[in-house]
PDB file of C-alpha atoms in Angstrom:
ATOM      1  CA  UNK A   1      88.644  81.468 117.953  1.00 43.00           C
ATOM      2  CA  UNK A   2      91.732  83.599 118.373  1.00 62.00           C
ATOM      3  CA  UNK A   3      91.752  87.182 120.264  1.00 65.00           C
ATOM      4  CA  UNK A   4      92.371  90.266 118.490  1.00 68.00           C
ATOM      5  CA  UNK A   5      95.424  91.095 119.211  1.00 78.00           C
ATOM      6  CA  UNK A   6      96.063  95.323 118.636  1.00 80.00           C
ATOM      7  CA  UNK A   7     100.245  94.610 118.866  1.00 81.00           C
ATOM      8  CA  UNK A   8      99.912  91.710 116.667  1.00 79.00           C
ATOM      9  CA  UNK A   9      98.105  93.320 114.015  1.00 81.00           C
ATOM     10  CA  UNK A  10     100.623  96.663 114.566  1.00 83.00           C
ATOM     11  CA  UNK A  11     103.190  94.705 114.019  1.00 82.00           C
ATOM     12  CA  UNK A  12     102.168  92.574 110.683  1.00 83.00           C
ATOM     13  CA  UNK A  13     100.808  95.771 108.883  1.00 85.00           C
ATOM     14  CA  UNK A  14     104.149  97.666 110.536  1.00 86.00           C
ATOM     15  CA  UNK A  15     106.026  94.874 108.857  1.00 85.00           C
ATOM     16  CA  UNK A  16     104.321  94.839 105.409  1.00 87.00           C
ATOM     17  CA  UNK A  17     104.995  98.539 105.229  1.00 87.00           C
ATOM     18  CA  UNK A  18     108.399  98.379 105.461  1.00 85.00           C
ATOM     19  CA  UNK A  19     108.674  95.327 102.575  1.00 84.00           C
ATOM     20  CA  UNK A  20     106.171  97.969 100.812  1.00 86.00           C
ATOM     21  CA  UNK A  21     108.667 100.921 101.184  1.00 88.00           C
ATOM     22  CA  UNK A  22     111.834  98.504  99.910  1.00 86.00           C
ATOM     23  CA  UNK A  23     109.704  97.533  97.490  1.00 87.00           C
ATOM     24  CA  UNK A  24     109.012 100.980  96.338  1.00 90.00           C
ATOM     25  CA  UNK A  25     112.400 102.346  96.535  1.00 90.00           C
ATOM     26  CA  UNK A  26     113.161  99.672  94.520  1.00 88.00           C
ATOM     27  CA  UNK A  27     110.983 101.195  91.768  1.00 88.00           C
ATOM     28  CA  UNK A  28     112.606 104.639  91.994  1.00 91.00           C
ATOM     29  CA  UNK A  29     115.805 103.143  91.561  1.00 90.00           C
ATOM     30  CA  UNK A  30     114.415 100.955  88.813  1.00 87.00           C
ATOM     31  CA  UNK A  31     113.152 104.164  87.518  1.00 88.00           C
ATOM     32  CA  UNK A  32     115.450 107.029  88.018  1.00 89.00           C
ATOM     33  CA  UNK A  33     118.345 105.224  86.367  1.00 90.00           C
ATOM     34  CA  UNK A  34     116.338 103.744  83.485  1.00 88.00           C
ATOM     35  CA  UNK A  35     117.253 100.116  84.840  1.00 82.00           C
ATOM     36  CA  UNK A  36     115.897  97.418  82.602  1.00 83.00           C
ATOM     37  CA  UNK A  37     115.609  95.410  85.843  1.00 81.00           C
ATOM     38  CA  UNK A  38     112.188  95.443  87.851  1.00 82.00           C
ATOM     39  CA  UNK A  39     111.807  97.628  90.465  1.00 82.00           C
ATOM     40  CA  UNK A  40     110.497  94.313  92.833  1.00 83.00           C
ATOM     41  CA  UNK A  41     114.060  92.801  92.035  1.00 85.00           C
ATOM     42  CA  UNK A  42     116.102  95.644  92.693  1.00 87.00           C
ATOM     43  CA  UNK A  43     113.738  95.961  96.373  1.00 87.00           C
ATOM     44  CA  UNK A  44     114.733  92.585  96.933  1.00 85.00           C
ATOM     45  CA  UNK A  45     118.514  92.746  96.268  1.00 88.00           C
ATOM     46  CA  UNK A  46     118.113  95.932  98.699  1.00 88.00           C
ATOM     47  CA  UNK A  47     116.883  93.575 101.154  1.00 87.00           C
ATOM     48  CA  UNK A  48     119.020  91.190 100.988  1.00 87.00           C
ATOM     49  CA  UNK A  49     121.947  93.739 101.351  1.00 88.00           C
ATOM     50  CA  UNK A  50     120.286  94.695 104.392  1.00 86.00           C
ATOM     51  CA  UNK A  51     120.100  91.646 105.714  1.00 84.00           C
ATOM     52  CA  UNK A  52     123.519  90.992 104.505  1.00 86.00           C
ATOM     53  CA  UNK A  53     125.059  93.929 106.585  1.00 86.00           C
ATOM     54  CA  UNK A  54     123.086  93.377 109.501  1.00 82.00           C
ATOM     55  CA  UNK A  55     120.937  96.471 109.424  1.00 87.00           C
ATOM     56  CA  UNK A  56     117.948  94.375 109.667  1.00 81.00           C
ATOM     57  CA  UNK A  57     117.662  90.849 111.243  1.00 84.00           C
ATOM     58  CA  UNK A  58     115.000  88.191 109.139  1.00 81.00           C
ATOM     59  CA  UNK A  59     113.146  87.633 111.718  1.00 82.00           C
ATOM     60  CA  UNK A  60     112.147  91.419 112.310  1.00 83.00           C
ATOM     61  CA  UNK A  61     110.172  91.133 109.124  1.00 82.00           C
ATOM     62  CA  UNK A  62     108.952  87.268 109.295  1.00 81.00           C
ATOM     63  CA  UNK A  63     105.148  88.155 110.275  1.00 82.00           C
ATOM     64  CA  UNK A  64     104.596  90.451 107.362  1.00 83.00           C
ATOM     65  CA  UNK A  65     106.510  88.308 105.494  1.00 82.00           C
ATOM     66  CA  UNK A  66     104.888  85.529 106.495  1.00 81.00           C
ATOM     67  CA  UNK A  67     101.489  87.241 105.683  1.00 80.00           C
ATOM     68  CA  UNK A  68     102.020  88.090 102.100  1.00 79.00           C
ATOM     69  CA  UNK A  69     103.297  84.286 101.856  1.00 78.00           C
ATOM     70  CA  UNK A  70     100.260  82.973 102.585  1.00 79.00           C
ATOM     71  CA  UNK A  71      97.755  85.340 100.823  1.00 74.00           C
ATOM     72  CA  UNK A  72     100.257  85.000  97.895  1.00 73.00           C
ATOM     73  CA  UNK A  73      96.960  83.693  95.570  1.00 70.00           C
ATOM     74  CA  UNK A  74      95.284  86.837  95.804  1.00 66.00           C
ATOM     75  CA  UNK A  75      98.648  87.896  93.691  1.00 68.00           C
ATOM     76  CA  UNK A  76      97.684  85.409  90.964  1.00 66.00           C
ATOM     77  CA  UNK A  77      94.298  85.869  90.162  1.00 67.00           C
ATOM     78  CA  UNK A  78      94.252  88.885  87.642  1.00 67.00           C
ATOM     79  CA  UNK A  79      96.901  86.710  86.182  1.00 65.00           C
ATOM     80  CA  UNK A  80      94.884  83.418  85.653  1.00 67.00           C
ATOM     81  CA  UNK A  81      91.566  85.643  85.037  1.00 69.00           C
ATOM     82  CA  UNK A  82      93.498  87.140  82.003  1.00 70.00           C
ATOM     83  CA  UNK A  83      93.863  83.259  80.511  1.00 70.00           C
ATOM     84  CA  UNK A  84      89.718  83.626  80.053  1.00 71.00           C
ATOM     85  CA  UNK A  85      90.070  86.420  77.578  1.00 75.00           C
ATOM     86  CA  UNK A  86      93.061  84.734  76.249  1.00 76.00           C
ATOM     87  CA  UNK A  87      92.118  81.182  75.890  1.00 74.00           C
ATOM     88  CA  UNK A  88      92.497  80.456  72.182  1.00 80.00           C
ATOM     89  CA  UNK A  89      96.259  81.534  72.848  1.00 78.00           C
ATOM     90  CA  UNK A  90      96.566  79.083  75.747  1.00 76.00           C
ATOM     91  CA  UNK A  91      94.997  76.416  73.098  1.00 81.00           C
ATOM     92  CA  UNK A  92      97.844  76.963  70.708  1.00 85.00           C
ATOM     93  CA  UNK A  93     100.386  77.920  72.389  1.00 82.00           C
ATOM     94  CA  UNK A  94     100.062  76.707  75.350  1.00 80.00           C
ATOM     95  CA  UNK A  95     103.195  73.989  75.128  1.00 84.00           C
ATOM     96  CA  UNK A  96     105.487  76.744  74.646  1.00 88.00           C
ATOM     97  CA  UNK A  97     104.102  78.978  77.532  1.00 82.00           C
ATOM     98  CA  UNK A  98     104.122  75.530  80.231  1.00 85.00           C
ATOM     99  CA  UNK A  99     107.881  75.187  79.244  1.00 90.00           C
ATOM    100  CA  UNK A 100     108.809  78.468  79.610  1.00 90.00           C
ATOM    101  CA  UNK A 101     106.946  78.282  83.204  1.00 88.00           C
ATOM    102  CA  UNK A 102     108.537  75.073  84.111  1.00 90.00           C
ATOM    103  CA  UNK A 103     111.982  76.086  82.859  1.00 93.00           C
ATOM    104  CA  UNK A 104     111.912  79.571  84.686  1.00 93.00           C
ATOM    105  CA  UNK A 105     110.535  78.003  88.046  1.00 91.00           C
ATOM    106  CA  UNK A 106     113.810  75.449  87.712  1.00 93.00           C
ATOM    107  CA  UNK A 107     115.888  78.288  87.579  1.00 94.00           C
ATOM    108  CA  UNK A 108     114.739  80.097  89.978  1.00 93.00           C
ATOM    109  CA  UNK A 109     114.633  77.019  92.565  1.00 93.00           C
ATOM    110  CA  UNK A 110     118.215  76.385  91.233  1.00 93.00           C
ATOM    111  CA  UNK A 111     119.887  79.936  91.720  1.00 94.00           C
ATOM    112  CA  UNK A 112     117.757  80.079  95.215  1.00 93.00           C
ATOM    113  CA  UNK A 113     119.343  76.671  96.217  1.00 92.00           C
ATOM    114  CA  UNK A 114     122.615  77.918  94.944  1.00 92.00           C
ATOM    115  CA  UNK A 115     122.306  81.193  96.799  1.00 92.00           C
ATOM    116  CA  UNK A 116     120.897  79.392 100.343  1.00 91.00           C
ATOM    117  CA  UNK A 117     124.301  77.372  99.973  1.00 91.00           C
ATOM    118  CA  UNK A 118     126.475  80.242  99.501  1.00 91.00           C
ATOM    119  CA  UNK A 119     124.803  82.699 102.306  1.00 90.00           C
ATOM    120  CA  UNK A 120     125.292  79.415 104.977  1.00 90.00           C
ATOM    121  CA  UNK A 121     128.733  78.596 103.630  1.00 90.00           C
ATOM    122  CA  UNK A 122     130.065  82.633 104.286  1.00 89.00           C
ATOM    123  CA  UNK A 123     127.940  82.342 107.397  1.00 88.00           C
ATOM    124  CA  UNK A 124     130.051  79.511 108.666  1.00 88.00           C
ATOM    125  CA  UNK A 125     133.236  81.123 107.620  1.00 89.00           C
ATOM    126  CA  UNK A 126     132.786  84.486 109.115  1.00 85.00           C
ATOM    127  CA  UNK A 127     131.191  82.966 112.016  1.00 78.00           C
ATOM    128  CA  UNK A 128     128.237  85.452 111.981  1.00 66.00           C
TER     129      UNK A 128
END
């Protein structure tokens, strides 16, 4: 059994609170100038601009990262309870909604492959 660890746990919740506050400001900018981009998108290009610039290394944020990561099912749930109330939809519809899933999860793997390749190859030019 693992200890409790007081600077452990500090540091995870520390960490999720500051992915919580980008995530946030992300709303109010999503918000304030009418964006019709989500606020969780708009907290994530923040964060990548800040890890971009330097003003906060990756690994200063892996633990609460890494937390959310792996309780990332508790995310889905209301989402696959909903397909209960929903289920003669699924029935008849359901082709079109597994395409759209499978086609939107290939682009997102794609532009995330494409944008891994393009972070490493400016990495390796700017020697950062």
């Amino acid at each position: 059994m693992k200890r409790f660890d007081v600077k452990q746990v500090a540091r995870v919740v520390s960490e999720m609170a500051v992915l919580l506050a980008i995530y946030f400001i992300g709303c109010q900018i999503a918000a304030g100038l009418q964006l019709p981009i989500p606020g969780g998108v708009i907290g994530m290009a923040l964060l990548l601009l800040a890890f971009a610039t330097g003003w906060v290394k990756p690994a200063t944020l892996q633990l609460g990262a890494g937390v959310l990561m792996t309780e990332m099912l508790l995310f889905f749930i209301p989402a696959l309870m909903s397909l209960l109330d929903y289920g003669a939809l699924v029935r008849t519809e359901g082709w079109r909604i597994l395409l759209v899933i499978g086609v939107s999860t290939l682009l997102v793997m794609v532009v995330t492959a494409f944008t891994v390749e393009a972070v490493c190859r400016w990495r390796v030019r700017h020697d950062v």
